[in-house]
Coordinates of C-alpha atoms in Angstrom, one line a residue:
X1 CA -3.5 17.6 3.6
X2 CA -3.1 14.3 4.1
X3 CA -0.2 11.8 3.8
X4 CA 0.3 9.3 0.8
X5 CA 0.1 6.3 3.3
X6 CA -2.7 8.1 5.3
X7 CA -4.5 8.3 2.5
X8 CA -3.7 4.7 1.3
X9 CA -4.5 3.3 4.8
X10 CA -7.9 5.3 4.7
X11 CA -9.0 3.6 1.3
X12 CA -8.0 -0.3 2.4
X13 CA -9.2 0.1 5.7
X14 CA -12.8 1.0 4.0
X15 CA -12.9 -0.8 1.3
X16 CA -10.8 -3.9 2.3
X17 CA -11.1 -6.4 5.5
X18 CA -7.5 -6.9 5.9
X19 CA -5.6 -5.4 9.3
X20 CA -3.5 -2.8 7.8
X21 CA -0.4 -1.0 9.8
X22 CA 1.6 1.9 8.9
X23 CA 5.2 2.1 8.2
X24 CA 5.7 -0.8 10.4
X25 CA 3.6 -4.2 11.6
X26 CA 4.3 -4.1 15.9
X27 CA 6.3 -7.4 16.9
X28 CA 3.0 -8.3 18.7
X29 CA 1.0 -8.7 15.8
X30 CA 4.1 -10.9 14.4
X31 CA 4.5 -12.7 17.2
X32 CA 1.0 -15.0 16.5
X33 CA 0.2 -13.1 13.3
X34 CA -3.7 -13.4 12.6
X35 CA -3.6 -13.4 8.5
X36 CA -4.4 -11.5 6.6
X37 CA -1.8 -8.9 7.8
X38 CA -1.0 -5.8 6.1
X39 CA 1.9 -2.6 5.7
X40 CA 1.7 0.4 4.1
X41 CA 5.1 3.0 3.7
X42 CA 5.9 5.3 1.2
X43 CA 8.5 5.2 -1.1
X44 CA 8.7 8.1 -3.0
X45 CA 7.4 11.3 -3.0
X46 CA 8.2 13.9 -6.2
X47 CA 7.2 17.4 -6.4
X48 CA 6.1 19.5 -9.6
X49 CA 7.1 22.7 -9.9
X50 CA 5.3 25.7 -12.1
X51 CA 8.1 28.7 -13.1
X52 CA 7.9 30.2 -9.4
X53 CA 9.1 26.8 -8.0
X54 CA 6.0 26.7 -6.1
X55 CA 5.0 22.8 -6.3
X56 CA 1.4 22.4 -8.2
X57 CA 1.3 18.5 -6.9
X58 CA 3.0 15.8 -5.3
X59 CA 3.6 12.5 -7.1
X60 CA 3.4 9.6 -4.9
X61 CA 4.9 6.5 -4.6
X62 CA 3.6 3.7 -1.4
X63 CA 4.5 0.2 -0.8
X64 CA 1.4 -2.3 -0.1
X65 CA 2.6 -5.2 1.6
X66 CA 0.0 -8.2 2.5
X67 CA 0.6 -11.5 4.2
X68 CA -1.9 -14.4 3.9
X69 CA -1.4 -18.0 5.0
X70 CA -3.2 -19.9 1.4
X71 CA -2.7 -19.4 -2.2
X72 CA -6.6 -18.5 -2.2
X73 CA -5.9 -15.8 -0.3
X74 CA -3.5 -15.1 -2.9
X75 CA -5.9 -15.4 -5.4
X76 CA -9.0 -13.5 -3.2
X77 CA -6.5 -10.2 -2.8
X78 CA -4.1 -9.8 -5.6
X79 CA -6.1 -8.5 -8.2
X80 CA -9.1 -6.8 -6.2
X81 CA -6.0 -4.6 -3.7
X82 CA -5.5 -3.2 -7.7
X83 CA -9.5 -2.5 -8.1
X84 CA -9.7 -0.5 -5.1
X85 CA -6.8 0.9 -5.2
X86 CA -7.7 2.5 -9.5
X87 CA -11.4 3.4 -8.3
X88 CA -9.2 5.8 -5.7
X89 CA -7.1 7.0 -8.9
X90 CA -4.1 5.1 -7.4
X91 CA -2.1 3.4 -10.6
X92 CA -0.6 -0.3 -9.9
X93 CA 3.0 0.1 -11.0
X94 CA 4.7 -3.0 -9.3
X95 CA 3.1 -6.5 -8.5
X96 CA 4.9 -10.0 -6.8
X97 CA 4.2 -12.4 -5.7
X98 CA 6.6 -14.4 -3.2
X99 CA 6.5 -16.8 0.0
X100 CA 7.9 -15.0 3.4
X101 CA 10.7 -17.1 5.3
X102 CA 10.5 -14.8 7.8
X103 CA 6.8 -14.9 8.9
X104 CA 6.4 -17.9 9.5
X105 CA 6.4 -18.8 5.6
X106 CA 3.4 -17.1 5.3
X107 CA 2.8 -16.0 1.4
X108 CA 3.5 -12.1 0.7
X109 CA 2.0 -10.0 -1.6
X110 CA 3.7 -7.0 -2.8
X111 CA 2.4 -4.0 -5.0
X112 CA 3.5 -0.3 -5.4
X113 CA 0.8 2.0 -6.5
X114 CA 1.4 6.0 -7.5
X115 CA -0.4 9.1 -7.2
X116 CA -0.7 12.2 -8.3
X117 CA -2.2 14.5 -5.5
X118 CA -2.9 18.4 -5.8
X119 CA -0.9 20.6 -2.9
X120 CA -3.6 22.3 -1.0
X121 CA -2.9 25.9 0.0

């Protein structure tokens, strides 16, 4: 079974064209960031447990973070990150919008998306 960000990172890497790192974004790619630039972590993770305390699923909570350079990049990724992420059952939960002081002012977008994934056995 996969992870919640392995699975995220799977699905934007496929369906997106944005560079995508995991957990972290290497001071390299900040040094000269090439935009758009993206992170994926998870937040939360919540088991459900049937009588025997043996977890059915796993309710997932991961952070998409994306930096872009215009407000049309804004506008090009802020709605469709939601598309692709709901046609891969992932729910938006938390959406902002904000400018980055510490990349260079680059523009960051910011959504959580949850999960409910069945615990293979």
């Amino acid at each position: 079974m996969k992870t919640a960000v392995s699975l995220v990172y799977d699905i934007l890497n496929q369906e997106t064209d944005i560079d995508f790192y995991t957990n972290s974004v290497p001071n390299s790619a900040l040094t000269k960031p090439t935009y758009p630039l993206g992170r994926i972590v998870e937040i939360q993770g919540n088991y459900t447990n049937r009588a025997s305390d043996n977890p059915w699923s796993i309710q997932f909570i991961t952070q998409v973070d994306v930096w872009v350079d215009s407000l049309d990049e804004i506008d090009k990724y802020y709605y469709s990150l939601d598309s692709v992420m709901r046609a891969n059952d992932w729910e938006c939960i938390y959406s902002e919008q904000t400018d980055d002081p510490d990349l260079e002012g680059a523009k960051r977008i910011i959504k959580r998306y949850s999960a409910t994934i069945n615990i293979e056995f």
